XYZ file of C-alpha atoms in Angstrom:
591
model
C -71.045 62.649 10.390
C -67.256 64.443 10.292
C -67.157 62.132 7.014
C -69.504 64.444 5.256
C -67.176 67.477 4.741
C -64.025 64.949 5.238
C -64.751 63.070 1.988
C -65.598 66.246 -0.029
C -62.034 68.104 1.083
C -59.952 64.693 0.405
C -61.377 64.462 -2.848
C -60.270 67.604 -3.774
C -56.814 66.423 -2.079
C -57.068 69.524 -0.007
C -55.636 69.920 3.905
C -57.965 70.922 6.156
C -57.201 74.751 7.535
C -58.730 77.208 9.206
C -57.514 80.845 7.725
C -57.180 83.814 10.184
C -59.957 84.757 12.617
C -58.920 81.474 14.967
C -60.347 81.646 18.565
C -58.703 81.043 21.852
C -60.359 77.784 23.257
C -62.013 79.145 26.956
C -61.692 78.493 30.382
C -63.958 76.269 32.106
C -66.067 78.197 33.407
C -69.931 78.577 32.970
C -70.833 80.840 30.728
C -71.214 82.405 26.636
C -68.401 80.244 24.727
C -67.164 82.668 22.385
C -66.612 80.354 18.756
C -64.453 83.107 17.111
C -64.293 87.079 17.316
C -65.131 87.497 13.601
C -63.053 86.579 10.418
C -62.434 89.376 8.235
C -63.484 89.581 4.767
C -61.154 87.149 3.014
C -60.494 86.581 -0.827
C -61.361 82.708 -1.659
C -58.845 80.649 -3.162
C -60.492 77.080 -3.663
C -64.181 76.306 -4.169
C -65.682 75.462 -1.404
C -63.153 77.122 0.988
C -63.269 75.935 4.602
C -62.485 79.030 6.733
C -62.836 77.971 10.256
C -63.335 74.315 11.605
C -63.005 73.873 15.417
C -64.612 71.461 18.121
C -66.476 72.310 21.661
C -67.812 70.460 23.610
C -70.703 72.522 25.122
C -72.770 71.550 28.482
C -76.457 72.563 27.897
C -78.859 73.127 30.146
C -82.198 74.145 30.562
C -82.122 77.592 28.456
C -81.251 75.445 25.637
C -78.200 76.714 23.158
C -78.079 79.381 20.443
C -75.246 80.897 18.426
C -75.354 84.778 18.692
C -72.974 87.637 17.729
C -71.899 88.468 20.841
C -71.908 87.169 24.485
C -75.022 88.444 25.375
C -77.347 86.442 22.493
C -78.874 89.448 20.617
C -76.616 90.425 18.685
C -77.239 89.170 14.615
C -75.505 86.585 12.759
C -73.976 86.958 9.018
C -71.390 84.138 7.435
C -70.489 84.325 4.247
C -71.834 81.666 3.140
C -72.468 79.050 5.158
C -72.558 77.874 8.811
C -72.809 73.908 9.767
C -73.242 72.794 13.050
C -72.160 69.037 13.597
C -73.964 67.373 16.863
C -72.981 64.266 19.187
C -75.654 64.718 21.666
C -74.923 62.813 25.110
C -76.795 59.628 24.062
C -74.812 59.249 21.329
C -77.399 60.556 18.556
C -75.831 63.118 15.627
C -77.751 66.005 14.268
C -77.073 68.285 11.638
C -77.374 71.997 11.409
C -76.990 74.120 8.562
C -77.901 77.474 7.956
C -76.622 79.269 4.295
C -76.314 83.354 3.932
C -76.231 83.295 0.501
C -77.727 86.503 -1.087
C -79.746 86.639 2.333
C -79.169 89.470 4.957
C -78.155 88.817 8.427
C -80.180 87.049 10.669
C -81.446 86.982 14.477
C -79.584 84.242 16.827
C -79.880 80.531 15.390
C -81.332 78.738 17.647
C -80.068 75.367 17.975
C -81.823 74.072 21.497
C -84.221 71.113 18.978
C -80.698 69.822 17.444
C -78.768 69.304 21.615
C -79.862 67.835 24.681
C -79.111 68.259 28.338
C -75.819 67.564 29.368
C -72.761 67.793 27.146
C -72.790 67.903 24.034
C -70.138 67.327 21.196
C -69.907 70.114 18.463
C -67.990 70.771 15.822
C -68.633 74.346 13.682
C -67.832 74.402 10.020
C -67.803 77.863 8.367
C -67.280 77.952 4.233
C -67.697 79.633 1.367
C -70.204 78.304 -1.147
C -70.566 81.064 -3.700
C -67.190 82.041 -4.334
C -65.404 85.808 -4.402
C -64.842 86.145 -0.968
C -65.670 84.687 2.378
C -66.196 85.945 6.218
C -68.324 86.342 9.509
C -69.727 88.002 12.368
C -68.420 87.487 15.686
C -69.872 84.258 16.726
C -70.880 82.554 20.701
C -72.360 79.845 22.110
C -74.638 81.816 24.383
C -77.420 79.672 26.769
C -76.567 77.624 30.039
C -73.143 76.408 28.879
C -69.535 75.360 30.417
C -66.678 75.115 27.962
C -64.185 72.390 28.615
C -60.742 72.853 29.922
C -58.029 74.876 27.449
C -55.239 73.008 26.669
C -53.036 75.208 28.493
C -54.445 72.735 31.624
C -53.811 68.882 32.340
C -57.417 68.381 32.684
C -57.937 68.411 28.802
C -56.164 66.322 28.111
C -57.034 61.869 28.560
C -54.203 59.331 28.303
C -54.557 56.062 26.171
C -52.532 54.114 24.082
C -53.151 53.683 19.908
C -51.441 49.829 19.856
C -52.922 47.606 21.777
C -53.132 43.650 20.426
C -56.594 42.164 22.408
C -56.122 39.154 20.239
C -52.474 39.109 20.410
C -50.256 36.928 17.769
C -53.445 34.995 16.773
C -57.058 34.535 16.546
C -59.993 34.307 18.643
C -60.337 30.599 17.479
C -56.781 29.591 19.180
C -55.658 32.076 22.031
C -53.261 30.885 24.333
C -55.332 32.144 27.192
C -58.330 31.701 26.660
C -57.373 28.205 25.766
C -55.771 28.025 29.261
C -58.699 29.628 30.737
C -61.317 26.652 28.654
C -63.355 29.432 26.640
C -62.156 27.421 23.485
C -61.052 23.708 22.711
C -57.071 22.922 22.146
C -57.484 20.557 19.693
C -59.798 22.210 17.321
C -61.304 25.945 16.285
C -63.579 27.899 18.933
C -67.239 27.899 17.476
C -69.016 32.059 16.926
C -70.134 31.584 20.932
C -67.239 30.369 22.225
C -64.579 32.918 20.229
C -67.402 35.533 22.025
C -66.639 33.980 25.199
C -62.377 34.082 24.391
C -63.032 37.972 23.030
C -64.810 39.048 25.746
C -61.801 37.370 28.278
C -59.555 39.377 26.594
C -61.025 42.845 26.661
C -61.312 42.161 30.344
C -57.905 42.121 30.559
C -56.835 45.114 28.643
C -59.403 47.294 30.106
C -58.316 46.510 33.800
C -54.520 47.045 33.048
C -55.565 50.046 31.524
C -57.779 50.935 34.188
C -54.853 50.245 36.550
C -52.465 52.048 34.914
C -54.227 55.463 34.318
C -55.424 55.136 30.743
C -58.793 56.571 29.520
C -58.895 54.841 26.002
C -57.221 52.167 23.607
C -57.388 51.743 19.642
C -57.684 47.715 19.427
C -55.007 47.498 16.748
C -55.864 43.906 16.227
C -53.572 42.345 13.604
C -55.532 41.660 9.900
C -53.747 38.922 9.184
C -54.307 36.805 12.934
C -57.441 37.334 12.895
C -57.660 35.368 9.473
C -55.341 32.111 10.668
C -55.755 29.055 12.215
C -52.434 28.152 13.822
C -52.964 26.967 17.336
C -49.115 25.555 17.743
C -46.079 26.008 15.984
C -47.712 26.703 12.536
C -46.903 25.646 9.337
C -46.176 27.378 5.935
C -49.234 25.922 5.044
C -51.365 26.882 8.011
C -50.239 30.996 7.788
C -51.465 30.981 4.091
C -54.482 29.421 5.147
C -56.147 32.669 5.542
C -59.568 33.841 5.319
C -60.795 37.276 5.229
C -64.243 35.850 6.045
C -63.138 34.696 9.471
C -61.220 38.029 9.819
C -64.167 40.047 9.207
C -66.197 37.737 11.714
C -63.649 38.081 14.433
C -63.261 41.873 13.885
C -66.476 42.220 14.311
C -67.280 39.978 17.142
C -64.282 42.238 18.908
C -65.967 45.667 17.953
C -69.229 44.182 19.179
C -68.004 43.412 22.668
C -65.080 46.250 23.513
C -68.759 48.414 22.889
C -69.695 46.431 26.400
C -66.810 46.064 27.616
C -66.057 50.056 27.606
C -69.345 51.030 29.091
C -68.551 48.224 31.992
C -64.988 49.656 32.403
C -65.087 53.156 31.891
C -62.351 52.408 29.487
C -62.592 53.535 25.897
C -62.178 50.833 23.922
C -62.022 51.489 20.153
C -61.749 49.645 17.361
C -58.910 49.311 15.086
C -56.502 47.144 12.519
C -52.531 46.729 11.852
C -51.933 46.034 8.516
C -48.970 44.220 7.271
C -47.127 41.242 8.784
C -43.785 39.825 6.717
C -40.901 41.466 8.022
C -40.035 43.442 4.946
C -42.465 45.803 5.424
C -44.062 48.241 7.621
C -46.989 48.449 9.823
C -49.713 50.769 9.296
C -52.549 50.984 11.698
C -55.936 52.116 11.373
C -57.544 54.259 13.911
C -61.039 54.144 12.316
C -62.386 52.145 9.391
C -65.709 51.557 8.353
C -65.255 47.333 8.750
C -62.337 45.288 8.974
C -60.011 45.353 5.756
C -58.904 42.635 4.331
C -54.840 41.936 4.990
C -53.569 38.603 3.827
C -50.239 37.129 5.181
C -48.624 37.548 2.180
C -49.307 41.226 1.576
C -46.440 43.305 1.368
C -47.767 46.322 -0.380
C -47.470 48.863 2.050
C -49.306 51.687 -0.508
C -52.000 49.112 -0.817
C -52.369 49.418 2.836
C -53.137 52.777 3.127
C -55.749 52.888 -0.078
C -57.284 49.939 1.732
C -57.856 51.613 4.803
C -59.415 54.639 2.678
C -61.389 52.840 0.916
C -63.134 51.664 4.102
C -63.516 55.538 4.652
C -60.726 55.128 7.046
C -57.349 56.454 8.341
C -54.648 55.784 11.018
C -50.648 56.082 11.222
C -47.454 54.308 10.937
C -46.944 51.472 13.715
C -43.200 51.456 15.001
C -41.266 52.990 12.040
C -37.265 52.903 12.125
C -37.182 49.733 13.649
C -36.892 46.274 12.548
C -40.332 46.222 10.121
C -39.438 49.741 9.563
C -41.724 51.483 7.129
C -40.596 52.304 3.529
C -43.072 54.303 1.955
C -42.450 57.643 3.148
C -43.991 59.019 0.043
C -47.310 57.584 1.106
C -47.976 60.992 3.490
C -47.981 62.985 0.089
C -50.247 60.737 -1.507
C -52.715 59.928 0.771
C -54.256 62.398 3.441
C -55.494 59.192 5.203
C -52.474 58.987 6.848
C -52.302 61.506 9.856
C -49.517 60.612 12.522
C -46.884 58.351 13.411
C -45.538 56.587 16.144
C -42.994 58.487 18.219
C -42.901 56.612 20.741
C -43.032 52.590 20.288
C -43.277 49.973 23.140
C -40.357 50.911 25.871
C -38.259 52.270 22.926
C -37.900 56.779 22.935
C -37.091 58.263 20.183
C -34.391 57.937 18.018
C -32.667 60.468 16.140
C -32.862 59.084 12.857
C -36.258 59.222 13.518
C -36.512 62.391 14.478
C -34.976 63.586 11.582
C -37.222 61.671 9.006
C -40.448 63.569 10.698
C -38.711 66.476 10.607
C -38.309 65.941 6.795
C -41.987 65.079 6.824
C -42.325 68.086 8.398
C -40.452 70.492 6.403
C -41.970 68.929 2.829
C -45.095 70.026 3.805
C -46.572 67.052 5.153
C -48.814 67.689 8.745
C -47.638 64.268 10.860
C -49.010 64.352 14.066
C -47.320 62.203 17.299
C -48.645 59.485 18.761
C -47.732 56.569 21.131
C -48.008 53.193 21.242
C -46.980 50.761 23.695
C -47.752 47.299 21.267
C -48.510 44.812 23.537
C -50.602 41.288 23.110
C -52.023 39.140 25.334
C -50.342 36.268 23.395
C -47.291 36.696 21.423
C -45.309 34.051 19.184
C -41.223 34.593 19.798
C -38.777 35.098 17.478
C -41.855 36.907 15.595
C -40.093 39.011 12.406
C -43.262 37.827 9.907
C -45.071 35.139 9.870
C -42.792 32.595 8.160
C -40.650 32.653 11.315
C -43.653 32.457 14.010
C -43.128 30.343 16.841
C -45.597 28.986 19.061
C -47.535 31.694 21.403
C -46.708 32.266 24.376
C -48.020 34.464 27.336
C -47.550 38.240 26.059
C -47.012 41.520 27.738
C -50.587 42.950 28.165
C -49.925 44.031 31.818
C -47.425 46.318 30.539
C -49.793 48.418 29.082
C -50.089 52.363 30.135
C -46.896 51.527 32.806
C -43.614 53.624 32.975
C -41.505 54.378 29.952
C -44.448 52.373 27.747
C -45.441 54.095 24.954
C -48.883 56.129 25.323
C -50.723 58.990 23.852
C -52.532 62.341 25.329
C -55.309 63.644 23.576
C -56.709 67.024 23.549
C -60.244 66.273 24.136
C -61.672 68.935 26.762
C -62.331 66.247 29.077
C -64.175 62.669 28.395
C -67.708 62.094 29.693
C -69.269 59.041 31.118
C -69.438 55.891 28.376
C -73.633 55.870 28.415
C -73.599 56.129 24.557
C -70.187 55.270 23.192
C -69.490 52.682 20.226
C -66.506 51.182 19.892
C -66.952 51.911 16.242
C -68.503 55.646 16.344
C -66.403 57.789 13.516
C -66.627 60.630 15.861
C -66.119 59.780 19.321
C -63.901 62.374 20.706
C -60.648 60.783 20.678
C -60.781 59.921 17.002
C -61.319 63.098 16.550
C -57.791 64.617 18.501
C -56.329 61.909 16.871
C -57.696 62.976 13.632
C -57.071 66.613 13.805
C -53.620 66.363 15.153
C -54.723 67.369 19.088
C -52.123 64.496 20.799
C -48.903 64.224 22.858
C -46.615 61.544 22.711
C -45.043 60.055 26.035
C -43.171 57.688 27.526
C -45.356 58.285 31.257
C -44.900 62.110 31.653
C -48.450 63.992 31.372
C -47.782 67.637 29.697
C -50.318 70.106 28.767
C -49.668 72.693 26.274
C -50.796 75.649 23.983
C -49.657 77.868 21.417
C -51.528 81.401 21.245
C -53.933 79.273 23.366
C -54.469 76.145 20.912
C -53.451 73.153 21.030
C -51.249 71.027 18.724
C -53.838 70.671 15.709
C -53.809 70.324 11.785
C -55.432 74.137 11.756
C -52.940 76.154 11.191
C -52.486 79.646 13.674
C -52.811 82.873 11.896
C -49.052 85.038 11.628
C -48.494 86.829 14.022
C -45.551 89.325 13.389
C -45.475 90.496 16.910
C -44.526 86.226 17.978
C -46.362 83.764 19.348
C -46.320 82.535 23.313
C -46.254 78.890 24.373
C -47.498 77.632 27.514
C -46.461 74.078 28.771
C -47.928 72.492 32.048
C -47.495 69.293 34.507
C -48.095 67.918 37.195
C -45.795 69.142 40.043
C -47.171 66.638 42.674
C -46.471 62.989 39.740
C -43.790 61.101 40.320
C -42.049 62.350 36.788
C -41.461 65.761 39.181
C -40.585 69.146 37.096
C -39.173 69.128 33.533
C -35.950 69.337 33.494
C -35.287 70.792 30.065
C -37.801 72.357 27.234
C -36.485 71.464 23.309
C -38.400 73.922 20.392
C -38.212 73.923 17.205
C -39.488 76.041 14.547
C -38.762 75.669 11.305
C -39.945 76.398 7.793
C -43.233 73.923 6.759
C -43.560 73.975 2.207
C -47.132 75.256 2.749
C -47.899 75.942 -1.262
C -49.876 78.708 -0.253
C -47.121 80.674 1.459
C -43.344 81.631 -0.413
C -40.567 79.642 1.191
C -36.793 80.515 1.527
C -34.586 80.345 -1.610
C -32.144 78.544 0.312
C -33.929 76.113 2.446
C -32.880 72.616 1.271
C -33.559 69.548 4.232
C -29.867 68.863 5.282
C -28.338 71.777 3.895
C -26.267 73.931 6.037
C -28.837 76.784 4.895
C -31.973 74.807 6.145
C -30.492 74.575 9.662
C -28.871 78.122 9.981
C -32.192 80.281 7.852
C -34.808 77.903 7.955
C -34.976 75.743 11.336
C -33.422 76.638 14.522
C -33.750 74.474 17.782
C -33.535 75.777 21.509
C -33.313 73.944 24.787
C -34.895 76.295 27.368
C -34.175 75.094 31.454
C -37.501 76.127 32.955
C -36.609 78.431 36.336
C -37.106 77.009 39.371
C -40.287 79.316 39.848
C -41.816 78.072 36.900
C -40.892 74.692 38.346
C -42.372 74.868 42.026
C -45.357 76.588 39.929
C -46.281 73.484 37.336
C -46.282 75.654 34.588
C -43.862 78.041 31.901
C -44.189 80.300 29.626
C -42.064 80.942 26.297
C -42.379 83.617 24.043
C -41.532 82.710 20.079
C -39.907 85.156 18.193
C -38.859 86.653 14.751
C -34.990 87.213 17.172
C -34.615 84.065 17.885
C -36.225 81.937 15.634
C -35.820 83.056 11.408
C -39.111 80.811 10.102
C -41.298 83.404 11.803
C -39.455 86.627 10.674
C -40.963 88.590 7.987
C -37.297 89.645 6.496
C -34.004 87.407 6.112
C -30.888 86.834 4.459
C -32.249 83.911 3.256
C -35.158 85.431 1.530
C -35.484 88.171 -1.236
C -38.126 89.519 -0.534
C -40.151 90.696 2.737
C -42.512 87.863 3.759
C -42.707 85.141 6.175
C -42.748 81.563 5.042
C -45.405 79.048 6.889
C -43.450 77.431 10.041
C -44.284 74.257 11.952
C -43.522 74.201 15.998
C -42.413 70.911 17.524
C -42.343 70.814 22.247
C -39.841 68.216 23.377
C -39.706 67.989 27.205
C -37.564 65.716 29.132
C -37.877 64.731 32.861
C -35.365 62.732 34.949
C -34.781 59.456 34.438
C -35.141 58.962 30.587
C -39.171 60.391 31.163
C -39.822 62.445 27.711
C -43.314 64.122 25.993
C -43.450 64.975 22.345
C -45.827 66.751 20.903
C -47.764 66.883 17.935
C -46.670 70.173 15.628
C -48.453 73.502 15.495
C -48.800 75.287 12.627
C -48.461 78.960 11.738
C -49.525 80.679 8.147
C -47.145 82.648 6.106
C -47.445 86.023 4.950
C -46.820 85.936 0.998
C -44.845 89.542 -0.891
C -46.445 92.358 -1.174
């Protein structure tokens, strides 16, 4: 359903962003959900131009749901052009609805009660221009019996889960170590369809109770293309790894897909279907978080370009798997080409953050590219040792699956508002929530610590935050009562982000003494012990203390503020860290 306006604005090789106008998300509490105070009448710039794009997810109830221009439902409704309403009701169904204001006057509140159902419901609202000139709207609000979902500002928007997780480990569902132990399939021969169901299903048992013991809402099944494609059942030859067929791949993807759909509902674990690409050790691994069917990865594919048009051309995207390490990815430039590729992992395994890779994000970063943060903790229920590609596999042994979601292991927060009951989830649904933060941007990467945190009351997301020449306030939250305690130190940075639309700084060069000195400046901020006792602090960003949000510099001729990016790094005792994904803040071009 997302895939509708998705398609159109990667065609056009556009980044999604809303312009001005963008709401605070609300509290939870019951009530009219305001969806944004008005956006001002706006020149358009491209055809077609996406103005606002944001998600709710909206508890109905008996009154039904309408979208009003103001909070108490009778006030009219103008956009101009075009208002689309994108619908996961709670069973799972989408609806559509569209209403365009071209040439037409304003109307009375659109009622939307025929497109939801009772209980909550899963919008996104897409406002654009269509006719060109300019664009604009009314004030906008959900208005009926509603509850808006937790702000990001609090812990309870935010679900834990981990985007690398191996079900079928170093293999294939036809020779798994375990369930070869545990008789599901022969040792001397490959499992038959039923019996590689019975060695899938096995599996998925075991990653949904460690990650049901370990706190984690959700996984993306980054189940190796290759494996999945290979009968090796021992030590395997040369031979045997180029024996591969993307038949059998496809089959065991989807007999995977098929039962983590079960499997989740059973658990209460989101369980969501996925693929790493790329195996030799020369290259890197890129990871899709959504595809439209498995994609076919040989074991002698080292292209890692043609891994990310692969993955789009199954209408799909994802993020780098464990760069700056030993299968360390190369193609850096691939983030400019392709806007398939939206994050990167921060964290990887038991491993934090280096600086090299720091800096190579920031780089990312600073070019222009929007790379959000994720983590992944990589672990298989079967591993082969000594594993740098496949021409060096060993024989499997037992892996690490028990590690998953467990102190200093990689894992991932999303923004989603809170996750509701698994009735009607898919493990392949485009849209189910956490695709979506992981989409848009909406994550935290961690090594255990839970944050929560906002900007101007957003969280992290691709959507950039209007300017604000006044500064913008940050609010960061945790849990005072984990065992991770109080933060013990708050890193920010803000730094210029080559948003075409926007002039940047003369001077600003990545690595240049200029860049660090005009154009990015990092502080470490000790929160008080107040704010400590309290669970919560508050920062104020501004123009003073940080040049990439002042309208007027040395390092500029002329009076106007370039577009920044905003990256949280909080550390805890013990080595316990949370990255998050970057916020983004328009510039303000000359007069």
């Amino acid at each position: 359903m997302r895939r509708k306006w998705q398609r159109t604005l990667l065609a056009a090789g556009l980044l999604i962003a809303a312009v001005g106008g963008v709401p605070a998300p609300s509290a939870a509490a019951a009530g009219p959900v305001q969806i944004t105070p008005g956006v001002p009448s706006q020149t358009v710039t491209v055809d077609n131009q996406v103005f606002f794009d944001q998600t709710f997810d909206i508890v109905v109830g008996a009154d039904g749901l309408r979208v009003a221009g103001d909070a108490e439902g009778t006030a009219q409704v103008a956009v101009d052009d075009e208002i689309e309403v994108d619908i996961v009701r709670p069973d799972g169904t989408p609806a559509i609805f569209i209403r365009n204001y071209e040439f037409q006057p304003p109307s009375d509140p659109l009622d939307l009660s025929e497109y939801v159902q009772p209980g909550t419901n899963h919008l996104r609202v897409i406002l654009r221009d269509t006719f060109g000139v300019v664009y604009g709207s009314t004030p906008l609000w959900f208005v009926g019996s509603v509850v808006a979902p937790p702000s990001p500002a609090e812990l309870a928007g935010w679900t834990a889960g981990d985007v690398h997780v191996h079900s079928a480990g170093d293999t294939s569902l036809r020779d798994n170590l375990l369930c070869r132990n545990e008789h599901l399939i022969p040792a001397d021969q490959p499992a038959s369809p039923t019996q590689q169901q019975a060695c899938a299903r096995y599996l998925l048992t075991k990653v949904s109770a460690a990650a049901k013991a370990n706190g984690l809402d959700w996984v993306i099944l980054a189940e190796h293309g290759p494996w999945l494609g290979i009968y090796a059942p021992r030590r395997p030859t040369k031979q045997q790894i180029r024996d591969y067929s993307a038949t059998e791949g496809a089959s065991e993807w989807n007999t995977i897909a098929d039962l983590a759909t079960s499997e989740g509902k059973a658990s209460q674990v989101r369980m969501l279907i996925g693929e790493e690409l790329g195996t030799i050790g020369v290259t890197g691994h890129y990871s899709a978080y959504y595809s439209n069917g498995y994609v076919p990865n040989g074991p002698l594919d080292v292209n890692e370009i043609g891994y990310v048009r692969a993955v789009a051309a199954h209408d799909g995207w994802g993020g780098v798997n464990h760069p700056m390490t030993a299968s360390s990815w190369n193609c850096w430039s691939c983030f400019a080409i392709s806007p398939s590729m939206r994050a990167m992992e921060i964290y990887t395994a038991a491993s934090s953050p280096s600086k090299a890779l720091l800096d190579r994000w920031n780089r990312l970063l600073f070019e222009g590219q929007r790379v959000a943060a994720v983590g992944g903790g990589d672990v298989h229920t079967v591993k082969r040792p000594g594993l740098d590609g496949l021409s060096t596999a060993g024989r499997q042994e037992i892996g690490n699956v028990d590690k998953l979601g467990t102190d200093k292991r990689a894992r991932t927060y999303t923004y989603t508002g809170g996750l509701q009951p698994l009735d009607s989830y898919t493990s392949r649904t485009i849209n189910d929530p956490v695709r979506d933060a992981l989409y848009n941007g909406q994550s935290i990467a961690s090594n255990g610590p839970k944050i929560a945190l906002a900007l101007d009351g957003h969280e992290p997301s691709n959507t950039s935050l209007p300017f604000a020449a006044d500064g913008h306030q940050l609010q960061i939250s945790w849990d005072t009562a984990s065992r991770f305690g109080a933060p013990t130190a708050v890193r920010i940075m803000v730094s210029e982000h080559n948003d075409p639309t926007y002039r940047q700084s003369d001077t600003c060069r990545f690595n240049q003494r200029q860049w660090v000195q005009f154009c990015s400046r990092t502080r470490t901020i000790t929160p008080s012990t107040a704010d400590q006792q309290a669970g919560s602090t508050r920062i104020d960003l501004t123009s003073a203390t940080y040049p990439a949000l002042a309208t007027q510099h040395p390092a500029r001729r002329a009076a106007f503020a370039p577009a920044a990016f905003v990256r949280v790094e909080v550390t805890f005792a013990n080595g316990y860290s949370a990255t998050s994904s970057p916020f983004y803040i328009d510039g303000t071009n000359a007069a």
